[in-house]
N, CA, C and O of each residue as an XYZ file, in Angstrom:
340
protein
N     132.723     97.481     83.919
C     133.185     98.835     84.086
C     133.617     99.023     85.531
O     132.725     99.154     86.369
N     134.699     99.047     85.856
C     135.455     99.861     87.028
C     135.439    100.918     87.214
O     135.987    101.567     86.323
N     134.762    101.868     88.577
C     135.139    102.486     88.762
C     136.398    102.732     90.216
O     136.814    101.888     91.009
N     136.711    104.165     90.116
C     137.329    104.099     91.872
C     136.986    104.921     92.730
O     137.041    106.069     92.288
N     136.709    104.862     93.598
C     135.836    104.922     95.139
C     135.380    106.704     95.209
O     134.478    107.354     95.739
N     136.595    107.004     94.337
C     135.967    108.499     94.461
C     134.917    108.536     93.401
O     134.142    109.491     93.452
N     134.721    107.426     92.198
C     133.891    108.071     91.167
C     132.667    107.385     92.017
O     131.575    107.936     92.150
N     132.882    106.557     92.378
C     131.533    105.752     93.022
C     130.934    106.507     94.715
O     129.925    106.172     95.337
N     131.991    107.614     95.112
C     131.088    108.378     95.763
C     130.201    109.201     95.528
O     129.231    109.500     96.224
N     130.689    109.790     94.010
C     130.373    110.845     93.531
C     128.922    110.496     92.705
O     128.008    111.273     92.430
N     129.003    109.566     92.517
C     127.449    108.821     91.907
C     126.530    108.816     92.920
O     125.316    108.949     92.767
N     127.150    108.649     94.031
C     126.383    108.514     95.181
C     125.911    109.830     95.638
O     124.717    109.949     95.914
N     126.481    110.544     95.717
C     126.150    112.201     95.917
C     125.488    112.376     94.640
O     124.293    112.589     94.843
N     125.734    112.373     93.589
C     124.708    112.750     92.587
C     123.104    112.076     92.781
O     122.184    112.870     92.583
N     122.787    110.843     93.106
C     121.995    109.803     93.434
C     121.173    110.485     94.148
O     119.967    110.655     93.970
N     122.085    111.009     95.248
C     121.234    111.525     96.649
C     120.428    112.688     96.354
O     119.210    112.767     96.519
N     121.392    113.811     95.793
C     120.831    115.345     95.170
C     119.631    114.863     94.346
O     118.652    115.609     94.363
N     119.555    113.771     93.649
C     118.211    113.428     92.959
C     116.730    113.368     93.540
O     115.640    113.807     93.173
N     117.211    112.595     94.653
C     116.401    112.017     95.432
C     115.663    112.874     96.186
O     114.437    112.957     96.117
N     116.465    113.612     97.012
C     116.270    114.695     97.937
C     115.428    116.172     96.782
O     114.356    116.618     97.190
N     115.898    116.636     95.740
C     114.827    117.460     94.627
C     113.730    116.253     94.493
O     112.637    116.699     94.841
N     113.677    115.407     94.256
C     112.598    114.802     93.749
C     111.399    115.104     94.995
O     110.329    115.690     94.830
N     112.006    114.433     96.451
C     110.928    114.288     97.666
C     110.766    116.097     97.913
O     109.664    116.487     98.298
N     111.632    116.908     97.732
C     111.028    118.358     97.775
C     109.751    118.889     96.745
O     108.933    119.793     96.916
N     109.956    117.859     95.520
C     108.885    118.568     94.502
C     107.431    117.977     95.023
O     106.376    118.611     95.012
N     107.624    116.541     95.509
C     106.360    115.722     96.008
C     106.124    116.477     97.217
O     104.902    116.627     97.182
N     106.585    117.106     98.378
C     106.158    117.740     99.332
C     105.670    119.427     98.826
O     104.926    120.036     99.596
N     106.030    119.969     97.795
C     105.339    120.875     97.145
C     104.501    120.999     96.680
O     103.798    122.004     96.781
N     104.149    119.561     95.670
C     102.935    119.306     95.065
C     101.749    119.180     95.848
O     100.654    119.715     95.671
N     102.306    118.012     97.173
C     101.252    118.043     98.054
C     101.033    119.047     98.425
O     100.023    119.481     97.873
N     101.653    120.042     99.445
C     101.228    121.272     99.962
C     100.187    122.371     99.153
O      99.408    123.158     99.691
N     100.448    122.150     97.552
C      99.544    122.797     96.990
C      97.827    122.119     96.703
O      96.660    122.503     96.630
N      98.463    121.164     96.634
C      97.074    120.026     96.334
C      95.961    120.022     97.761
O      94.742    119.879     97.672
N      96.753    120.221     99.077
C      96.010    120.553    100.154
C      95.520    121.735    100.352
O      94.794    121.878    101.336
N      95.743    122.702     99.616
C      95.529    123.912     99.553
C      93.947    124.139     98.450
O      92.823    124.542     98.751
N      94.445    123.741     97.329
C      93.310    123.636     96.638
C      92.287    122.752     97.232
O      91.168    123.264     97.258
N      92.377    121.534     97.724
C      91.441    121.056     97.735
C      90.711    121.739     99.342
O      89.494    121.557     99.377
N      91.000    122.102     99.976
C      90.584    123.131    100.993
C      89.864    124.405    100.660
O      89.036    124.878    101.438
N      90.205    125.033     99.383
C      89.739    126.186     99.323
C      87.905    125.560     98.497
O      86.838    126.167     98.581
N      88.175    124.181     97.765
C      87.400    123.892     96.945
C      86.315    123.430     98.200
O      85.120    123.516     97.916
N      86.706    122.909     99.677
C      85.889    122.559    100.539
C      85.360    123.790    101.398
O      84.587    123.885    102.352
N      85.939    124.489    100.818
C      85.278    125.856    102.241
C      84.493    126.927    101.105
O      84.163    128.053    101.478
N      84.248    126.481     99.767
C      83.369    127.011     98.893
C      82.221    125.948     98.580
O      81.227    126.345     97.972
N      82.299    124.888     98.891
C      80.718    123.492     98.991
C      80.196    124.109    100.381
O      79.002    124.353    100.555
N      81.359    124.386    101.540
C      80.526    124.234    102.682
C      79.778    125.740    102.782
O      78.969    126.075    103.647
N      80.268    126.551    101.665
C      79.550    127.848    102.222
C      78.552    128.135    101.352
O      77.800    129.105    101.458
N      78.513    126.996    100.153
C      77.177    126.706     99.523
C      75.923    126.143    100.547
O      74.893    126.616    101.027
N      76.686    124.784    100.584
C      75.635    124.009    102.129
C      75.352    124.877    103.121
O      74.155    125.147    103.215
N      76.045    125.376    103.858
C      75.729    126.961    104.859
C      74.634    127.726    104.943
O      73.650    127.752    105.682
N      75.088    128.458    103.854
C      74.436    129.529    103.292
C      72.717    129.453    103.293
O      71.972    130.401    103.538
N      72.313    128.077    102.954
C      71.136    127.788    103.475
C      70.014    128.078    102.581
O      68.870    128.372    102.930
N      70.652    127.915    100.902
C      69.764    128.242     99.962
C      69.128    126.963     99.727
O      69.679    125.885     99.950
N      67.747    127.130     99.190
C      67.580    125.592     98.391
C      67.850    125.773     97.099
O      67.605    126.569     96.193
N      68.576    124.540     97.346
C      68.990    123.777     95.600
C      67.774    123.083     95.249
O      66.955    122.509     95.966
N      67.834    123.291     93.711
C      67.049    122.475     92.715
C      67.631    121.588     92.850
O      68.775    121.576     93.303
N      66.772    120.282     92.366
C      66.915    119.265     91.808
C      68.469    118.759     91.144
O      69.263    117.878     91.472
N      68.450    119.902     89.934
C      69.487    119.885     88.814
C      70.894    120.387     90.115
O      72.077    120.075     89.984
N      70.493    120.946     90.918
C      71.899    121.544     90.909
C      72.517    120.472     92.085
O      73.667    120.055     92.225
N      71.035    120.142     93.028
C      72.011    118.762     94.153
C      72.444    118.230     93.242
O      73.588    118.615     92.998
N      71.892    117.130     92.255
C      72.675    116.704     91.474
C      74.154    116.610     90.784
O      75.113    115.841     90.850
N      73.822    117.786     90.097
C      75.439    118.849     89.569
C      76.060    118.649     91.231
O      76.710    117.613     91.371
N      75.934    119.459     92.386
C      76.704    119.619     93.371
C      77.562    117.913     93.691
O      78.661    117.446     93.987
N      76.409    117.573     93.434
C      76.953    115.943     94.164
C      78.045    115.484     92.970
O      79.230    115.312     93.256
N      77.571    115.317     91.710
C      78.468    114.654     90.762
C      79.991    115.713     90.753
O      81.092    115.196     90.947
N      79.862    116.940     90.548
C      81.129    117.462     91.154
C      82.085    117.595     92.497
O      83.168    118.173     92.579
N      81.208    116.737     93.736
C      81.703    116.070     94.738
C      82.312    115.062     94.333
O      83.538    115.135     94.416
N      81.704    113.748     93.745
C      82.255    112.871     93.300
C      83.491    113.028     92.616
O      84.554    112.648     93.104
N      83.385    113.621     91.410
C      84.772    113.821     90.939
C      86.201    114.481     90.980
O      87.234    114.348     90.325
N      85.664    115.497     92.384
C      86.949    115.776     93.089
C      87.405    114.878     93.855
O      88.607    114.661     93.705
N      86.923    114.325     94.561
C      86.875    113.137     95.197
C      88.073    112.488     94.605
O      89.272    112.586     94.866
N      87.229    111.614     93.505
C      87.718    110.978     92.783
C      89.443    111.692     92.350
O      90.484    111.430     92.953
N      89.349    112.266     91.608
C      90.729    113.212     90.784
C      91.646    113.232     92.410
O      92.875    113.176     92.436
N      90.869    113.313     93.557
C      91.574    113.789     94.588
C      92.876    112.352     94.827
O      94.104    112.432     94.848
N      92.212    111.459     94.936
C      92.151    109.854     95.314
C      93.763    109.718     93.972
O      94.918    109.342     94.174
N      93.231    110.104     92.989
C      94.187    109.619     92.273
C      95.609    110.103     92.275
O      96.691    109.517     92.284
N      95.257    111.339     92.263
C      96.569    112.339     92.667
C      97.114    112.164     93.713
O      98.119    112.864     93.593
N      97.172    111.528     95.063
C      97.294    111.489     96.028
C      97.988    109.873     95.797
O      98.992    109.467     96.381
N      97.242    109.163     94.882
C      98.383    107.717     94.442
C      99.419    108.178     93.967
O     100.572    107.937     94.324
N      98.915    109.130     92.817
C     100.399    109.385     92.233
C     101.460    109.615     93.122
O     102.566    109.078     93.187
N     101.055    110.310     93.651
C     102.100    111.211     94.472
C     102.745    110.132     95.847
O     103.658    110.482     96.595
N     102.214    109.157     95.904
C     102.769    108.132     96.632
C     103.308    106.956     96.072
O     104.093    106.285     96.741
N     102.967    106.597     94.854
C     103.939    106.241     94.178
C     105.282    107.154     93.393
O     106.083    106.469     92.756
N     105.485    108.524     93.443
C     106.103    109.222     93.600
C     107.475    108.716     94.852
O     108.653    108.365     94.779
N     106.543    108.926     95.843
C     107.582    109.078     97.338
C     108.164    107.421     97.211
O     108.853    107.198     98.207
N     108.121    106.637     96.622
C     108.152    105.096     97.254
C     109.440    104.910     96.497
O     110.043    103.839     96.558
């Protein structure tokens, strides 16, 4: 398939407009994802703060729902860099 130089710029400008929405949605996503996960850290630390004692059950609970933001955090943060690549 042949094209000529104007259709093969124009792929190229289409290419680019892709590219450029795509890295705007990944810099959105992040910006929100830093957001949440900030608001989710300044509600642990004002648990820890606050200076109540936790039961047993709830360090527990507190910790395993550390872990799995954590975790969910870690992954989303691949995605999103295999996203940008």
């Amino acid at each position: 398939m042949q094209l000529s130089d104007d259709q093969k710029f124009q792929v190229l400008i289409a290419e680019l407009e892709e590219r450029y929405g795509a890295s705007h949605k990944i810099r959105e996503r992040s910006s929100q994802f830093t957001l949440w996960i900030s608001g989710m850290a300044i509600g642990l630390a004002w648990v820890l703060i606050n200076g109540c004692i936790l039961s047993v059950g709830q360090r527990i609970s507190l910790t395993v729902f550390t872990l799995a933001l954590s975790f969910g955090a870690l992954l989303l943060l691949r995605g999103l860099l295999r996203g940008a690549a």
